Structures are given as C-alpha cells and as structure tokens.
One Martini backbone bead per residue (centre of mass of N, CA, C, O) as a GRO file, in nm:
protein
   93
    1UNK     BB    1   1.626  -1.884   0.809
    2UNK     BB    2   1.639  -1.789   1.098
    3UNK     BB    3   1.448  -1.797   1.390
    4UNK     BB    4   1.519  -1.469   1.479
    5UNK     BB    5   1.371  -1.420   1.212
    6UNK     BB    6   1.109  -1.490   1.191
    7UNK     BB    7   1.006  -1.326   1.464
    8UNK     BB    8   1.088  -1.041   1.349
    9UNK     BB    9   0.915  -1.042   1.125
   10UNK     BB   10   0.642  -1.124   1.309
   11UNK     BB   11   0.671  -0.860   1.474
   12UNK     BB   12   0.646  -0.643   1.253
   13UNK     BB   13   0.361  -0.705   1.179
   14UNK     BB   14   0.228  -0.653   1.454
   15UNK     BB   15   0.275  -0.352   1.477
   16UNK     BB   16   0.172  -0.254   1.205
   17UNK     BB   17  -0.152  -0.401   1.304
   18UNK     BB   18  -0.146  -0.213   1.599
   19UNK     BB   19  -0.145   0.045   1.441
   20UNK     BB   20  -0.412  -0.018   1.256
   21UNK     BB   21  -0.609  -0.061   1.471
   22UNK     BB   22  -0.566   0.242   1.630
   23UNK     BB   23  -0.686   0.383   1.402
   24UNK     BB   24  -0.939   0.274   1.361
   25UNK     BB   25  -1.022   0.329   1.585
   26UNK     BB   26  -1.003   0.646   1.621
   27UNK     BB   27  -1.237   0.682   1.357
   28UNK     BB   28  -1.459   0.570   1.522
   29UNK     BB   29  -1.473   0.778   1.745
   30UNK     BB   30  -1.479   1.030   1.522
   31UNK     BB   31  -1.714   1.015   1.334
   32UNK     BB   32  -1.901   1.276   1.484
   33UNK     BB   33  -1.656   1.478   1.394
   34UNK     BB   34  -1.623   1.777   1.255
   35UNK     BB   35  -1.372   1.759   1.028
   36UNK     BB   36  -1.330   1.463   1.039
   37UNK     BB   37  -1.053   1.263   0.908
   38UNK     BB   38  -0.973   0.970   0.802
   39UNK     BB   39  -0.694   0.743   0.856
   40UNK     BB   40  -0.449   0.606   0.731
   41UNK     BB   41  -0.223   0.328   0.654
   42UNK     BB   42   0.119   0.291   0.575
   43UNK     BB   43   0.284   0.011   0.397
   44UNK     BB   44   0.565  -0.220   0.388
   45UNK     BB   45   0.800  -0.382   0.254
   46UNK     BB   46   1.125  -0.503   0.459
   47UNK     BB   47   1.414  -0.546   0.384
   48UNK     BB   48   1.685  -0.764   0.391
   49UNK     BB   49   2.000  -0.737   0.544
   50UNK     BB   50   1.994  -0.916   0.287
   51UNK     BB   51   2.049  -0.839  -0.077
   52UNK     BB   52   2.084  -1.180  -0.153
   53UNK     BB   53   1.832  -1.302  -0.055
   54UNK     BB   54   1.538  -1.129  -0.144
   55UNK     BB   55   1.418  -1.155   0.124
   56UNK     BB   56   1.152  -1.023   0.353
   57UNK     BB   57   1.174  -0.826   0.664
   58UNK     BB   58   0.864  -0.761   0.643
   59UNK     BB   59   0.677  -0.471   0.848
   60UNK     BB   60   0.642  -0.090   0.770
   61UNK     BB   61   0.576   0.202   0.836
   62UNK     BB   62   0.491   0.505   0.668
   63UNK     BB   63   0.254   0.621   0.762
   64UNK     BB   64   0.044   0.864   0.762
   65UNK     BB   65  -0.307   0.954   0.634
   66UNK     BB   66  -0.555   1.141   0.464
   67UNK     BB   67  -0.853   1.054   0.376
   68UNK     BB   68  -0.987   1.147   0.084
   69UNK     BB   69  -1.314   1.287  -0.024
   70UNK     BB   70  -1.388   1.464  -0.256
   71UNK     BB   71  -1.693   1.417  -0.307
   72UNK     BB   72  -1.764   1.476  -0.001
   73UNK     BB   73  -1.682   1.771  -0.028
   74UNK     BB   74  -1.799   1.841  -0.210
   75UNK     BB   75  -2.111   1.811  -0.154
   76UNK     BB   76  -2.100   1.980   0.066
   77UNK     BB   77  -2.050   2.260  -0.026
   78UNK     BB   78  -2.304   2.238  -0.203
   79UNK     BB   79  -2.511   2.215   0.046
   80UNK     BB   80  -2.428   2.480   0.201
   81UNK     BB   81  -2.463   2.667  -0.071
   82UNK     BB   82  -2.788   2.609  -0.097
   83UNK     BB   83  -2.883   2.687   0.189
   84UNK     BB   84  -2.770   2.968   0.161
   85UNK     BB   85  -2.947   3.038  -0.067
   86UNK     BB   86  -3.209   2.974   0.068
   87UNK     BB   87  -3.182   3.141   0.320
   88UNK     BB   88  -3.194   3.411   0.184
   89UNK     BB   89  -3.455   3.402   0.007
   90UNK     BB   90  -3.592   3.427   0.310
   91UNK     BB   91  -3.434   3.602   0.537
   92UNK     BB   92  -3.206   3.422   0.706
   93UNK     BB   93  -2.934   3.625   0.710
   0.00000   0.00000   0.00000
C-alpha cells in the first residue's frame, strides 16, 4: 500500500463520520420537533482499485435512512386513540 493510498483511506473514514456526526447534530437539533424521526447514517466499507490485492480502501457513505421506531409509533397511536376516547366520553370533543 502506497502512502497515497494510506492518507486516501484515512481520509475517506473521516468524511464518512463528519457526515455522521453532522446527522447527530441535526438529530440533537430536532429531538423536540413534533413529527421528527431521526435519521441513521448507512456506512460501506469501500473496495480497493485494485480486486486483487483484497485490501479495502476505506468508508463511503451509502445513504440516509429514517430510524423507525415501530414501538414507539405504535405507543403514540395507541395513547392518541386512548385520549380521543376519553375526550369524547367527556363531551370535550
């Protein structure tokens, strides 16, 4: 491995996590904005120009994703459902 590629390497992990830690703020940024699901970074790791040295030349970004939280959709729904049930019951509807 050249030294070329060594810094290219290096230097390919770290933009693949100032892009994840850019998607923290921002997650950090959002935690009480209604309706906000906080987003994963999806992380590769990057083949090497040459298939037959085996070597891995580095990290690349593969995508955003939204972090689905099935439970606590379901969780909010359900106390949603429960509150309008009760509102009605009440007259407050």
């Amino acid at each position: 491995m050249s030294t070329f590629s060594g810094i290219n390497t290096a230097l390919s992990g770290l933009l693949a996590f100032q892009r994840a830690i850019e998607v923290t703020g921002q997650n950090l940024a959002n935690v009480a904005t209604p309706g906000y699901h906080r987003l994963e970074v999806g992380l590769a790791a990057r083949g090497s120009a040459n298939p037959l040295s085996g070597a891995l030349a580095g990290v690349t970004v593969t995508g955003l994703r939204r972090a689905d939280t099935a439970y606590l959709d379901l969780q909010s729904q359900l106390a949603s459902s429960e509150y309008g049930r009760w509102s009605a019951a009440e007259g407050h509807l």
